[in-house]
Amino acid sequence: MTRTAKFRAAAFAAVLLAMTTTAGAAEVVVGAIAELTGSAADFGTNTARGLQVGAEWLNARKDMSGNTVKLIVEDDGTDKGQALTLLNKFALRDNAAVIVGTSSSALSASIAPRAEELKVPMITIAYSTAAVEGRQWVFKATDTIPHQFQAIANYTADVIKPKACVRVWGRDNEAYVQNSKIWGDTVTAKGVKILDDVTVLISDTDFTAAATRISSLKPDCLYLAISPEPAANFVLQLKSAGLPATTKLIGGTTMGSRIFLGAAGTAAEGTYSLAEYSPGGVNELGKKFEAAYQAKFREKPDTFAAAGFSEMLIIGAAIKQAGANPSRQAIRDAMAGLKDLETVIGKGRLSMVNRIAQYDMVVLTVKSGNLTVAPGQ
Amino acid sequence: MLAQQLFNGLVLGAVYALFALGFNLVFGVHKIMNLAHGAVFMIGAFAGLYGVLGGLPLWLAVLVAALCTGLLSVTIDALAFRPLRTSSEAEFAVLITSIGVDMILVNLALRVSEAHTMRFPFGVVPVEPLLVFGLRITPLQLVILGAALLCGALLAWYLYRTSFGRQVRAVSSNERAAMLLGVEPRAVYFQTFFISGALAGIAGVLIGLAFNSISFSMGEPYLLRGFVVLIVGGLGSLPGAAVAGLALGILQTLTVAYFPSGLTDLIVYSVLFLMLLVRPNGLFGGAIADARMARR
Amino acid sequence: MDLLAAYQPLLDLFLISAGFALSQYVVLRAGVFSIATAGLVSIGSYLAAILMTTYGVSIWLAAPAATLVGLAFGLLLSIPLARLRGPYQAIATLAFVQIMLALALYAEPLTGGAVGINNIPKQVSTLGLLFCVALTLYVLGSINRTRPGRIFDALRQDEGVAGSLGISIAFHHTLAFALSGAIAGLFGALQAGYIYSIVPHQYGFALVAGTLAAVILGGRRSIWGPVVGAAIMTVLPELARPLADNRLLLIGLLLVVMIVFLPQGVVDGLLQLRRRRRGQLEATSKATPTTTGGMRA
């Protein structure tokens, strides 16, 4: 070969090589719409943190068919208008392949139709299924309330076996409305009597009146469906109001959170809760997640952070399955078919069923200040 | 149970009264509706918390919090309200600047607390309730009632027994005339805003203790309740604010106790609306501005 | 163009906010210190949402229906509020807003309670919004130029004098309330037909404060005041995005600064500056004494 020919051949080979390596190394943009300010700031902030830890985790493991993930988190101020604007911005301007958002049921229901219109996969941890129903492109990273809360309802009726209970829930949050209904229906069907229903607003802090009212009824058990801090407050005010020590306190996922335990102190002893995320993690992955989260944010993760991390794991698995430089359609199809994915929530394994993540929940109880698996499961 | 609920209501009402006293003082004297008052209340709670976390005994933390919020309130006046005093649009403009200040303070608190809800450490006030006449009274409830009474008494003494207080009352009834008589308005503004802020701060710490919850958004519900107290008690009437605050606390507690929950807000605001129709000057009002007088 | 498409929702949201601001503006201009707009909007929104989801009614019917119902509620409100003035009106209307909010949360079978109403068909387009805003501006502009508008000005400045001149205060206040209600109802329906779902929380104090801020910031005399104010309030959070968590801080700061320098609002303030610079006598009366004769410090 002449020298110029050799040179040309080498150049051609170099370009070919470059093309093959770059062909697989796509940076998949994930746009996260998060409530970092506004009324849902607490949940949104932690979810976003879980996402960040998840993105770093995925990029470090390098197990996504050569792709990397670029996570962009923006604040929607717990405002529908801003959430919609962000969705359009991510999908149309930033070329996001996946949209994550939001932790608020109201907001996710509002932006889901647009994601469907734009044909971009969207995944949310919101409790309501309104965003997902009847759509093809919207996914839910947390299990449905009926499926989750069967566990605690059955445990109450079959193991704790109270005679009469009082139900309390936050009326301005659909998740709490729904889960308290499911619990109530199940235990009533199994013979437990519900003495009284008390509703509060989750922004309330003064429960003295309600606590006094409930304590005077002396129920065998009390079911609480409110967010962690109000729940802790409520429990403390109940004890102050003279709730008998024999009354069993049962709650959903919020009462298993570290926030609740920290806030309620000794009053949390003996409470039952449902674990989406068990502090300390249920498996190796959970322990590693906690360590990574703690290293980055200097505090332990809560259930929202864990859900955010799990969301990222789902996205990562979908990208991996979709192959190098995946299209939105490919990611969507892969996500819909995920089975038996290792995660940090529930008992550690989830599968996508009708675009909703399904996993088994654990009932926990507090013994000597620590969360342990409740006996009799 | 009724007696217990009445007592609970009284305690809640004491805090409402403290909050409303500060709000009403500024409104009654200067006709400024300070929508940032809720945020000042919230900052007071945080200040008290950090005081306690920093090792101060509770009583000192409360004083420090009151000092902080008093100064904060004065600063707000200096930066957001005073520049507007000569403007003809003052009435509306101060509403907006107070909204702006509220946003700033809420955002600061959000950043500092990282959006989390915080609480006082355990044991700051002993928790075990005492049994008196069949009522369960926690030491905290006693602290709240005591603090409210003390503040109320101090305020009354200040307004009716000191020359400063006379000046404040003079300005409140007619600022121009007061100035002609030699009252220095700047001093009056300083004092009213300081006291208003201090009262809000104390109320904030007490609420933070009572309900075990301190968050950046805790001010708004109290601001809204503050309006109710303002009207029911009578704009500009401090005894009115105190009585209406207590009444509201009792009303709210009783509605939670005896009615299906969910009706509480409805009942409270309907009472307010009715009050405005029937007796808009409130229980004690009428001295300052007649509600029916045409705006001039 | 993708860039345009990316920011179109911002335009739509601005138009809806402008509508709310115009509803708030009308009452303030007539000297009525009502902040009931958020409550009236919620009535329009829920009515339209229920009509569109449960009964399959199209926005072409739902919007006019909401406008009429809004007008009716405005009229209803004006009755009790006729006897109140100033801050008393403000607080009464705030109570109204809170009552509506509580009702929306409580009347679950009708309003969906905390969940609100979902899956409202999106039938409102940018063009439709532009048309409605233009129509509202036309109607309000016409009013401003004719006798009712001048009476509103008189009432705002000195009600006693206006009354002594034989002007029916009650009628004009009622007119202002009716207009405010109608506009609020209309744009409430438009919002429902645009954002797919509504919840009670979005009609609370935040909407009251934001709408009021838009009007006061923009100016409450010229009809362009609320429009400019709404534009500022809509665009500001987006412009401030690089500041991430500190956006509220910036917006609050800007609100304070803007009002201190232009207390009459951006539009009215700039207009006044322009007039002053041209050496003309100020057309707007500067001395509008407040309730206790002039504050000085």
PDB file of N, CA and C in Angstrom, chain C residues 158-211:
ATOM      1  N   ASP C 158     -62.967  58.617  46.753  1.00  0.00           N
ATOM      2  CA  ASP C 158     -63.673  59.182  47.891  1.00  0.00           C
ATOM      3  C   ASP C 158     -65.145  58.840  47.802  1.00  0.00           C
ATOM      4  N   GLU C 159     -65.491  57.840  48.537  1.00  0.00           N
ATOM      5  CA  GLU C 159     -66.846  57.317  48.447  1.00  0.00           C
ATOM      6  C   GLU C 159     -67.873  58.322  48.964  1.00  0.00           C
ATOM      7  N   GLY C 160     -67.490  59.022  50.017  1.00  0.00           N
ATOM      8  CA  GLY C 160     -68.432  59.976  50.614  1.00  0.00           C
ATOM      9  C   GLY C 160     -68.858  61.036  49.605  1.00  0.00           C
ATOM     10  N   VAL C 161     -67.873  61.560  48.923  1.00  0.00           N
ATOM     11  CA  VAL C 161     -68.171  62.594  47.927  1.00  0.00           C
ATOM     12  C   VAL C 161     -69.035  62.020  46.818  1.00  0.00           C
ATOM     13  N   ALA C 162     -68.662  60.849  46.343  1.00  0.00           N
ATOM     14  CA  ALA C 162     -69.422  60.242  45.257  1.00  0.00           C
ATOM     15  C   ALA C 162     -70.878  60.043  45.668  1.00  0.00           C
ATOM     16  N   GLY C 163     -71.047  59.567  46.880  1.00  0.00           N
ATOM     17  CA  GLY C 163     -72.404  59.340  47.368  1.00  0.00           C
ATOM     18  C   GLY C 163     -73.203  60.635  47.421  1.00  0.00           C
ATOM     19  N   SER C 164     -72.506  61.680  47.874  1.00  0.00           N
ATOM     20  CA  SER C 164     -73.220  62.954  48.006  1.00  0.00           C
ATOM     21  C   SER C 164     -73.608  63.517  46.648  1.00  0.00           C
ATOM     22  N   LEU C 165     -72.948  63.033  45.596  1.00  0.00           N
ATOM     23  CA  LEU C 165     -73.296  63.506  44.266  1.00  0.00           C
ATOM     24  C   LEU C 165     -74.432  62.704  43.668  1.00  0.00           C
ATOM     25  N   GLY C 166     -74.998  61.833  44.447  1.00  0.00           N
ATOM     26  CA  GLY C 166     -76.175  61.120  43.970  1.00  0.00           C
ATOM     27  C   GLY C 166     -75.864  59.808  43.274  1.00  0.00           C
ATOM     28  N   ILE C 167     -74.603  59.384  43.354  1.00  0.00           N
ATOM     29  CA  ILE C 167     -74.261  58.121  42.696  1.00  0.00           C
ATOM     30  C   ILE C 167     -74.681  56.965  43.588  1.00  0.00           C
ATOM     31  N   SER C 168     -75.274  55.979  42.982  1.00  0.00           N
ATOM     32  CA  SER C 168     -75.684  54.828  43.767  1.00  0.00           C
ATOM     33  C   SER C 168     -74.474  53.949  44.042  1.00  0.00           C
ATOM     34  N   ILE C 169     -74.013  54.039  45.294  1.00  0.00           N
ATOM     35  CA  ILE C 169     -72.826  53.265  45.639  1.00  0.00           C
ATOM     36  C   ILE C 169     -73.113  51.785  45.555  1.00  0.00           C
ATOM     37  N   ALA C 170     -74.264  51.406  46.105  1.00  0.00           N
ATOM     38  CA  ALA C 170     -74.590  49.988  46.175  1.00  0.00           C
ATOM     39  C   ALA C 170     -74.636  49.374  44.791  1.00  0.00           C
ATOM     40  N   PHE C 171     -75.258  50.094  43.844  1.00  0.00           N
ATOM     41  CA  PHE C 171     -75.382  49.527  42.504  1.00  0.00           C
ATOM     42  C   PHE C 171     -74.012  49.274  41.897  1.00  0.00           C
ATOM     43  N   HIS C 172     -73.146  50.255  42.038  1.00  0.00           N
ATOM     44  CA  HIS C 172     -71.857  50.102  41.383  1.00  0.00           C
ATOM     45  C   HIS C 172     -70.972  49.071  42.051  1.00  0.00           C
ATOM     46  N   HIS C 173     -71.097  48.964  43.356  1.00  0.00           N
ATOM     47  CA  HIS C 173     -70.358  47.902  44.027  1.00  0.00           C
ATOM     48  C   HIS C 173     -70.862  46.539  43.563  1.00  0.00           C
ATOM     49  N   THR C 174     -72.188  46.434  43.459  1.00  0.00           N
ATOM     50  CA  THR C 174     -72.766  45.173  43.000  1.00  0.00           C
ATOM     51  C   THR C 174     -72.287  44.863  41.586  1.00  0.00           C
ATOM     52  N   LEU C 175     -72.239  45.907  40.751  1.00  0.00           N
ATOM     53  CA  LEU C 175     -71.750  45.701  39.384  1.00  0.00           C
ATOM     54  C   LEU C 175     -70.329  45.150  39.393  1.00  0.00           C
ATOM     55  N   ALA C 176     -69.505  45.763  40.231  1.00  0.00           N
ATOM     56  CA  ALA C 176     -68.104  45.307  40.311  1.00  0.00           C
ATOM     57  C   ALA C 176     -68.029  43.853  40.747  1.00  0.00           C
ATOM     58  N   PHE C 177     -68.803  43.505  41.771  1.00  0.00           N
ATOM     59  CA  PHE C 177     -68.803  42.121  42.243  1.00  0.00           C
ATOM     60  C   PHE C 177     -69.256  41.170  41.153  1.00  0.00           C
ATOM     61  N   ALA C 178     -70.313  41.588  40.430  1.00  0.00           N
ATOM     62  CA  ALA C 178     -70.848  40.717  39.384  1.00  0.00           C
ATOM     63  C   ALA C 178     -69.809  40.465  38.297  1.00  0.00           C
ATOM     64  N   LEU C 179     -69.161  41.551  37.882  1.00  0.00           N
ATOM     65  CA  LEU C 179     -68.128  41.409  36.853  1.00  0.00           C
ATOM     66  C   LEU C 179     -67.010  40.499  37.332  1.00  0.00           C
ATOM     67  N   SER C 180     -66.582  40.767  38.574  1.00  0.00           N
ATOM     68  CA  SER C 180     -65.490  39.972  39.134  1.00  0.00           C
ATOM     69  C   SER C 180     -65.865  38.496  39.157  1.00  0.00           C
ATOM     70  N   GLY C 181     -67.101  38.229  39.566  1.00  0.00           N
ATOM     71  CA  GLY C 181     -67.552  36.845  39.645  1.00  0.00           C
ATOM     72  C   GLY C 181     -67.611  36.192  38.284  1.00  0.00           C
ATOM     73  N   ALA C 182     -68.106  36.952  37.310  1.00  0.00           N
ATOM     74  CA  ALA C 182     -68.232  36.389  35.975  1.00  0.00           C
ATOM     75  C   ALA C 182     -66.866  36.028  35.397  1.00  0.00           C
ATOM     76  N   ILE C 183     -65.923  36.962  35.528  1.00  0.00           N
ATOM     77  CA  ILE C 183     -64.581  36.706  34.987  1.00  0.00           C
ATOM     78  C   ILE C 183     -63.937  35.534  35.717  1.00  0.00           C
ATOM     79  N   ALA C 184     -64.100  35.513  37.028  1.00  0.00           N
ATOM     80  CA  ALA C 184     -63.508  34.426  37.814  1.00  0.00           C
ATOM     81  C   ALA C 184     -64.096  33.088  37.407  1.00  0.00           C
ATOM     82  N   GLY C 185     -65.420  33.056  37.240  1.00  0.00           N
ATOM     83  CA  GLY C 185     -66.076  31.815  36.844  1.00  0.00           C
ATOM     84  C   GLY C 185     -65.577  31.342  35.498  1.00  0.00           C
ATOM     85  N   LEU C 186     -65.471  32.282  34.562  1.00  0.00           N
ATOM     86  CA  LEU C 186     -65.014  31.926  33.220  1.00  0.00           C
ATOM     87  C   LEU C 186     -63.621  31.319  33.262  1.00  0.00           C
ATOM     88  N   PHE C 187     -62.700  32.020  33.903  1.00  0.00           N
ATOM     89  CA  PHE C 187     -61.328  31.535  33.882  1.00  0.00           C
ATOM     90  C   PHE C 187     -61.128  30.314  34.768  1.00  0.00           C
ATOM     91  N   GLY C 188     -61.993  30.178  35.761  1.00  0.00           N
ATOM     92  CA  GLY C 188     -61.960  28.940  36.542  1.00  0.00           C
ATOM     93  C   GLY C 188     -62.291  27.758  35.652  1.00  0.00           C
ATOM     94  N   ALA C 189     -63.338  27.928  34.821  1.00  0.00           N
ATOM     95  CA  ALA C 189     -63.711  26.854  33.913  1.00  0.00           C
ATOM     96  C   ALA C 189     -62.597  26.576  32.916  1.00  0.00           C
ATOM     97  N   LEU C 190     -61.987  27.646  32.415  1.00  0.00           N
ATOM     98  CA  LEU C 190     -60.912  27.476  31.445  1.00  0.00           C
ATOM     99  C   LEU C 190     -59.746  26.717  32.070  1.00  0.00           C
ATOM    100  N   GLN C 191     -59.459  27.035  33.323  1.00  0.00           N
ATOM    101  CA  GLN C 191     -58.368  26.337  33.981  1.00  0.00           C
ATOM    102  C   GLN C 191     -58.689  24.851  34.110  1.00  0.00           C
ATOM    103  N   ALA C 192     -59.932  24.561  34.504  1.00  0.00           N
ATOM    104  CA  ALA C 192     -60.314  23.150  34.652  1.00  0.00           C
ATOM    105  C   ALA C 192     -60.164  22.418  33.328  1.00  0.00           C
ATOM    106  N   GLY C 193     -60.512  23.102  32.246  1.00  0.00           N
ATOM    107  CA  GLY C 193     -60.443  22.464  30.949  1.00  0.00           C
ATOM    108  C   GLY C 193     -59.042  22.436  30.369  1.00  0.00           C
ATOM    109  N   TYR C 194     -58.078  22.874  31.154  1.00  0.00           N
ATOM    110  CA  TYR C 194     -56.705  22.923  30.658  1.00  0.00           C
ATOM    111  C   TYR C 194     -55.759  22.006  31.413  1.00  0.00           C
ATOM    112  N   ILE C 195     -55.865  21.978  32.777  1.00  0.00           N
ATOM    113  CA  ILE C 195     -54.838  21.250  33.522  1.00  0.00           C
ATOM    114  C   ILE C 195     -55.216  19.835  33.931  1.00  0.00           C
ATOM    115  N   TYR C 196     -56.231  19.278  33.290  1.00  0.00           N
ATOM    116  CA  TYR C 196     -56.557  17.858  33.455  1.00  0.00           C
ATOM    117  C   TYR C 196     -57.109  17.478  34.824  1.00  0.00           C
ATOM    118  N   SER C 197     -56.687  18.147  35.891  1.00  0.00           N
ATOM    119  CA  SER C 197     -57.219  17.758  37.205  1.00  0.00           C
ATOM    120  C   SER C 197     -57.179  18.937  38.158  1.00  0.00           C
ATOM    121  N   ILE C 198     -58.123  18.951  39.085  1.00  0.00           N
ATOM    122  CA  ILE C 198     -58.159  20.041  40.075  1.00  0.00           C
ATOM    123  C   ILE C 198     -58.290  19.465  41.479  1.00  0.00           C
ATOM    124  N   VAL C 199     -57.642  20.125  42.422  1.00  0.00           N
ATOM    125  CA  VAL C 199     -57.746  19.733  43.830  1.00  0.00           C
ATOM    126  C   VAL C 199     -58.078  20.969  44.665  1.00  0.00           C
ATOM    127  N   PRO C 200     -58.708  20.793  45.825  1.00  0.00           N
ATOM    128  CA  PRO C 200     -59.101  21.953  46.630  1.00  0.00           C
ATOM    129  C   PRO C 200     -57.924  22.849  46.992  1.00  0.00           C
ATOM    130  N   HIS C 201     -56.811  22.220  47.302  1.00  0.00           N
ATOM    131  CA  HIS C 201     -55.645  22.963  47.810  1.00  0.00           C
ATOM    132  C   HIS C 201     -55.227  24.111  46.908  1.00  0.00           C
ATOM    133  N   GLN C 202     -55.460  23.972  45.577  1.00  0.00           N
ATOM    134  CA  GLN C 202     -54.951  25.024  44.699  1.00  0.00           C
ATOM    135  C   GLN C 202     -55.800  26.294  44.722  1.00  0.00           C
ATOM    136  N   TYR C 203     -56.906  26.290  45.468  1.00  0.00           N
ATOM    137  CA  TYR C 203     -57.748  27.483  45.548  1.00  0.00           C
ATOM    138  C   TYR C 203     -57.681  28.134  46.920  1.00  0.00           C
ATOM    139  N   GLY C 204     -56.581  27.965  47.585  1.00  0.00           N
ATOM    140  CA  GLY C 204     -56.449  28.468  48.947  1.00  0.00           C
ATOM    141  C   GLY C 204     -55.719  29.795  49.013  1.00  0.00           C
ATOM    142  N   PHE C 205     -55.101  30.011  50.142  1.00  0.00           N
ATOM    143  CA  PHE C 205     -54.468  31.299  50.418  1.00  0.00           C
ATOM    144  C   PHE C 205     -53.381  31.632  49.410  1.00  0.00           C
ATOM    145  N   ALA C 206     -52.713  30.609  48.883  1.00  0.00           N
ATOM    146  CA  ALA C 206     -51.636  30.873  47.923  1.00  0.00           C
ATOM    147  C   ALA C 206     -52.178  31.543  46.667  1.00  0.00           C
ATOM    148  N   LEU C 207     -53.355  31.087  46.213  1.00  0.00           N
ATOM    149  CA  LEU C 207     -53.949  31.699  45.016  1.00  0.00           C
ATOM    150  C   LEU C 207     -54.401  33.127  45.335  1.00  0.00           C
ATOM    151  N   VAL C 208     -54.969  33.307  46.534  1.00  0.00           N
ATOM    152  CA  VAL C 208     -55.393  34.646  46.942  1.00  0.00           C
ATOM    153  C   VAL C 208     -54.202  35.601  46.903  1.00  0.00           C
ATOM    154  N   ALA C 209     -53.117  35.170  47.575  1.00  0.00           N
ATOM    155  CA  ALA C 209     -51.942  36.035  47.667  1.00  0.00           C
ATOM    156  C   ALA C 209     -51.331  36.283  46.293  1.00  0.00           C
ATOM    157  N   GLY C 210     -51.226  35.221  45.493  1.00  0.00           N
ATOM    158  CA  GLY C 210     -50.603  35.366  44.181  1.00  0.00           C
ATOM    159  C   GLY C 210     -51.395  36.289  43.269  1.00  0.00           C
ATOM    160  N   THR C 211     -52.714  36.147  43.278  1.00  0.00           N
ATOM    161  CA  THR C 211     -53.542  36.984  42.418  1.00  0.00           C
ATOM    162  C   THR C 211     -53.490  38.440  42.873  1.00  0.00           C
TER     163      THR C 211
END
